[in-house]
PDB file of C-alpha atoms in Angstrom:
ATOM      1  CA  MET A 129       3.501 -16.383 -13.375  1.00 70.00           C
ATOM      2  CA  THR A 130       4.426 -12.295 -13.263  1.00 84.00           C
ATOM      3  CA  GLU A 131       6.599 -10.332 -11.076  1.00 94.00           C
ATOM      4  CA  ASP A 132       4.772  -7.842  -9.584  1.00 96.00           C
ATOM      5  CA  VAL A 133       4.084  -7.049  -5.959  1.00 98.00           C
ATOM      6  CA  TYR A 134      -0.093  -6.066  -4.702  1.00 98.00           C
ATOM      7  CA  TRP A 135      -1.729  -5.240  -1.784  1.00 99.00           C
ATOM      8  CA  ILE A 136      -4.629  -4.170   0.103  1.00 99.00           C
ATOM      9  CA  LEU A 137      -4.137  -2.738   2.743  1.00 98.00           C
ATOM     10  CA  ARG A 138      -7.418  -2.093   5.488  1.00 98.00           C
ATOM     11  CA  LEU A 139      -7.066   1.221   7.763  1.00 98.00           C
ATOM     12  CA  THR A 140      -9.558   3.251  10.197  1.00 98.00           C
ATOM     13  CA  LEU A 141      -9.534   6.872   9.462  1.00 99.00           C
ATOM     14  CA  LYS A 142      -9.493   8.600  12.207  1.00 98.00           C
ATOM     15  CA  ASP A 143     -12.737  10.567  13.815  1.00 98.00           C
ATOM     16  CA  GLY A 144     -12.236  13.754  12.595  1.00 98.00           C
ATOM     17  CA  GLN A 145      -9.803  13.744  10.073  1.00 98.00           C
ATOM     18  CA  ASP A 146     -11.978  14.109   6.880  1.00 98.00           C
ATOM     19  CA  LYS A 147     -10.775  17.405   5.411  1.00 98.00           C
ATOM     20  CA  VAL A 148      -6.579  15.931   5.989  1.00 98.00           C
ATOM     21  CA  PHE A 149      -7.619  12.470   4.878  1.00 99.00           C
ATOM     22  CA  GLU A 150      -8.509  14.343   1.886  1.00 98.00           C
ATOM     23  CA  THR A 151      -5.141  16.737   1.673  1.00 99.00           C
ATOM     24  CA  LEU A 152      -2.989  13.909   2.144  1.00 99.00           C
ATOM     25  CA  MET A 153      -4.211  11.434  -0.104  1.00 99.00           C
ATOM     26  CA  GLY A 154      -4.708  13.457  -3.052  1.00 99.00           C
ATOM     27  CA  GLU A 155      -0.281  14.135  -2.306  1.00 99.00           C
ATOM     28  CA  MET A 156      -0.120  10.621  -1.796  1.00 99.00           C
ATOM     29  CA  VAL A 157      -1.722   9.794  -5.501  1.00 99.00           C
ATOM     30  CA  ALA A 158      -0.218  12.522  -6.859  1.00 99.00           C
ATOM     31  CA  ALA A 159       3.217  11.469  -5.658  1.00 98.00           C
ATOM     32  CA  THR A 160       3.115   7.501  -6.161  1.00 99.00           C
ATOM     33  CA  LEU A 161       1.643   8.561 -10.209  1.00 98.00           C
ATOM     34  CA  LYS A 162       5.488   9.610 -10.451  1.00 98.00           C
ATOM     35  CA  GLU A 163       6.980   6.176  -9.943  1.00 98.00           C
ATOM     36  CA  SER A 164       7.584   4.558 -12.441  1.00 98.00           C
ATOM     37  CA  GLY A 165       7.355   0.583 -10.994  1.00 98.00           C
ATOM     38  CA  ALA A 166       4.080   1.663  -9.882  1.00 99.00           C
ATOM     39  CA  LYS A 167       0.958   0.066 -11.999  1.00 98.00           C
ATOM     40  CA  ALA A 168      -1.874   0.572  -9.752  1.00 98.00           C
ATOM     41  CA  TYR A 169      -2.505   2.768  -6.786  1.00 99.00           C
ATOM     42  CA  GLU A 170      -6.008   2.812  -6.249  1.00 99.00           C
ATOM     43  CA  TRP A 171      -7.898   3.731  -2.369  1.00 99.00           C
ATOM     44  CA  HIS A 172     -11.710   3.422  -1.622  1.00 99.00           C
ATOM     45  CA  ARG A 173     -13.922   4.119   1.426  1.00 99.00           C
ATOM     46  CA  SER A 174     -16.612   3.251   3.504  1.00 99.00           C
ATOM     47  CA  GLY A 175     -17.283   5.861   6.349  1.00 98.00           C
ATOM     48  CA  SER A 176     -14.396   4.698   8.581  1.00 98.00           C
ATOM     49  CA  ALA A 177     -12.824   1.605   6.666  1.00 99.00           C
ATOM     50  CA  VAL A 178     -10.519   2.717   4.051  1.00 99.00           C
ATOM     51  CA  HIS A 179      -8.963   0.229   1.334  1.00 99.00           C
ATOM     52  CA  ILE A 180      -5.356   0.847  -0.237  1.00 99.00           C
ATOM     53  CA  TYR A 181      -4.915  -1.656  -3.391  1.00 99.00           C
ATOM     54  CA  GLU A 182      -1.379  -0.974  -5.005  1.00 99.00           C
ATOM     55  CA  ARG A 183       0.162  -2.830  -7.165  1.00 98.00           C
ATOM     56  CA  TYR A 184       4.083  -2.675  -7.867  1.00 99.00           C
ATOM     57  CA  GLY A 185       5.810  -4.687 -11.255  1.00 98.00           C
ATOM     58  CA  SER A 186       8.395  -6.183  -8.956  1.00 98.00           C
ATOM     59  CA  ALA A 187       9.491  -6.290  -5.395  1.00 98.00           C
ATOM     60  CA  ASP A 188      12.024  -3.668  -5.768  1.00 98.00           C
ATOM     61  CA  ASP A 189       9.800  -1.418  -7.722  1.00 98.00           C
ATOM     62  CA  ALA A 190       7.236  -2.150  -4.064  1.00 98.00           C
ATOM     63  CA  LEU A 191      10.169  -1.148  -1.886  1.00 98.00           C
ATOM     64  CA  ILE A 192      11.529   1.738  -4.033  1.00 98.00           C
ATOM     65  CA  HIS A 193       7.250   3.095  -2.747  1.00 98.00           C
ATOM     66  CA  LEU A 194       7.982   2.491   0.733  1.00 98.00           C
ATOM     67  CA  GLY A 195      10.854   3.783   1.430  1.00 98.00           C
ATOM     68  CA  HIS A 196       9.191   7.093  -0.330  1.00 98.00           C
ATOM     69  CA  PHE A 197       6.094   6.535   2.107  1.00 98.00           C
ATOM     70  CA  ARG A 198       9.080   6.020   4.410  1.00 97.00           C
ATOM     71  CA  SER A 199      10.338   9.694   4.253  1.00 98.00           C
ATOM     72  CA  ASN A 200       7.290  12.496   3.580  1.00 98.00           C
ATOM     73  CA  PHE A 201       4.516  10.651   4.422  1.00 99.00           C
ATOM     74  CA  ALA A 202       4.467   7.907   7.367  1.00 97.00           C
ATOM     75  CA  SER A 203       4.122  10.329   9.632  1.00 98.00           C
ATOM     76  CA  ARG A 204       1.093  12.219   8.971  1.00 98.00           C
ATOM     77  CA  PHE A 205      -0.526   8.366   7.450  1.00 98.00           C
ATOM     78  CA  THR A 206      -0.044   6.779  10.888  1.00 97.00           C
ATOM     79  CA  ALA A 207      -1.392  10.309  12.938  1.00 98.00           C
ATOM     80  CA  ILE A 208      -5.378  10.108  10.514  1.00 99.00           C
ATOM     81  CA  LEU A 209      -5.400   6.426  10.047  1.00 98.00           C
ATOM     82  CA  GLU A 210      -4.699   3.289  11.847  1.00 97.00           C
ATOM     83  CA  PRO A 211      -4.326  -0.186  10.573  1.00 96.00           C
ATOM     84  CA  THR A 212      -6.064  -3.259  10.862  1.00 97.00           C
ATOM     85  CA  GLY A 213      -4.953  -5.494   8.214  1.00 97.00           C
ATOM     86  CA  MET A 214      -3.019  -5.900   5.683  1.00 98.00           C
ATOM     87  CA  ASP A 215      -3.370  -8.590   2.540  1.00 99.00           C
ATOM     88  CA  VAL A 216      -0.208  -9.267  -0.012  1.00 99.00           C
ATOM     89  CA  TYR A 217       0.288 -11.478  -2.876  1.00 98.00           C
ATOM     90  CA  GLY A 218       2.815 -12.100  -5.937  1.00 96.00           C
ATOM     91  CA  ALA A 219       6.797 -12.256  -5.889  1.00 93.00           C
ATOM     92  CA  VAL A 220       7.792 -10.926  -2.302  1.00 97.00           C
ATOM     93  CA  ASN A 221      11.562 -11.401  -1.782  1.00 97.00           C
ATOM     94  CA  ASP A 222      13.430 -11.394   1.703  1.00 97.00           C
ATOM     95  CA  GLU A 223      13.685  -7.404   2.221  1.00 98.00           C
ATOM     96  CA  LEU A 224      10.824  -6.699   1.207  1.00 98.00           C
ATOM     97  CA  ARG A 225       8.361  -9.988   3.465  1.00 98.00           C
ATOM     98  CA  LYS A 226      10.965  -7.637   6.085  1.00 97.00           C
ATOM     99  CA  ALA A 227       8.737  -4.273   5.893  1.00 96.00           C
ATOM    100  CA  LEU A 228       6.438  -5.086   4.711  1.00 97.00           C
ATOM    101  CA  SER A 229       6.178  -8.387   7.811  1.00 95.00           C
ATOM    102  CA  ALA A 230       6.646  -5.606  10.517  1.00 87.00           C
ATOM    103  CA  MET A 231       3.080  -3.560   9.093  1.00 87.00           C
ATOM    104  CA  GLY A 232       1.850  -7.152  10.445  1.00 92.00           C
ATOM    105  CA  ALA A 233       1.139  -8.521   6.693  1.00 98.00           C
ATOM    106  CA  GLN A 234      -0.207 -11.323   5.646  1.00 98.00           C
ATOM    107  CA  PHE A 235       1.589 -13.017   2.579  1.00 98.00           C
ATOM    108  CA  TYR A 236      -0.537 -15.442   0.507  1.00 98.00           C
ATOM    109  CA  ASP A 237       1.305 -17.750  -2.247  1.00 92.00           C
ATOM    110  CA  HIS A 238       0.071 -18.448  -5.441  1.00 90.00           C
ATOM    111  CA  VAL A 239      -1.005 -21.171  -6.588  1.00 92.00           C
ATOM    112  CA  GLY A 240      -3.272 -21.178  -9.437  1.00 92.00           C
ATOM    113  CA  GLY A 241      -5.148 -18.660 -12.186  1.00 90.00           C
ATOM    114  CA  PHE A 242      -3.849 -15.870 -14.401  1.00 87.00           C
ATOM    115  CA  GLY A 243      -3.508 -11.792 -14.968  1.00 82.00           C
ATOM    116  CA  ARG A 244      -3.894 -10.264 -18.421  1.00 81.00           C
TER     117      ARG A 244
END
């Protein structure tokens, strides 16, 4: 089993925010790329529905990312995107569970399978 933590964050983009969305997404991708513990950070969109897949090497790496997010992007992010759900997988510690629970996260325990 791996120490990875990963999630899918589901959001709705508010009307008329396409240009702001594109700019903010670009900034967030560039910033997250610099985080050594970030393994995957992929944004997907269908109309106003936005899904973000994030994967980190450990719960500590995920907490570092959340700190950067709060400091640099949270206010602009929440101004244009409305969370609709969050599914979390992997080796979540108590501190990360508390942080993500505040965002309405649903946690899933690993019960089988493998990753390469």
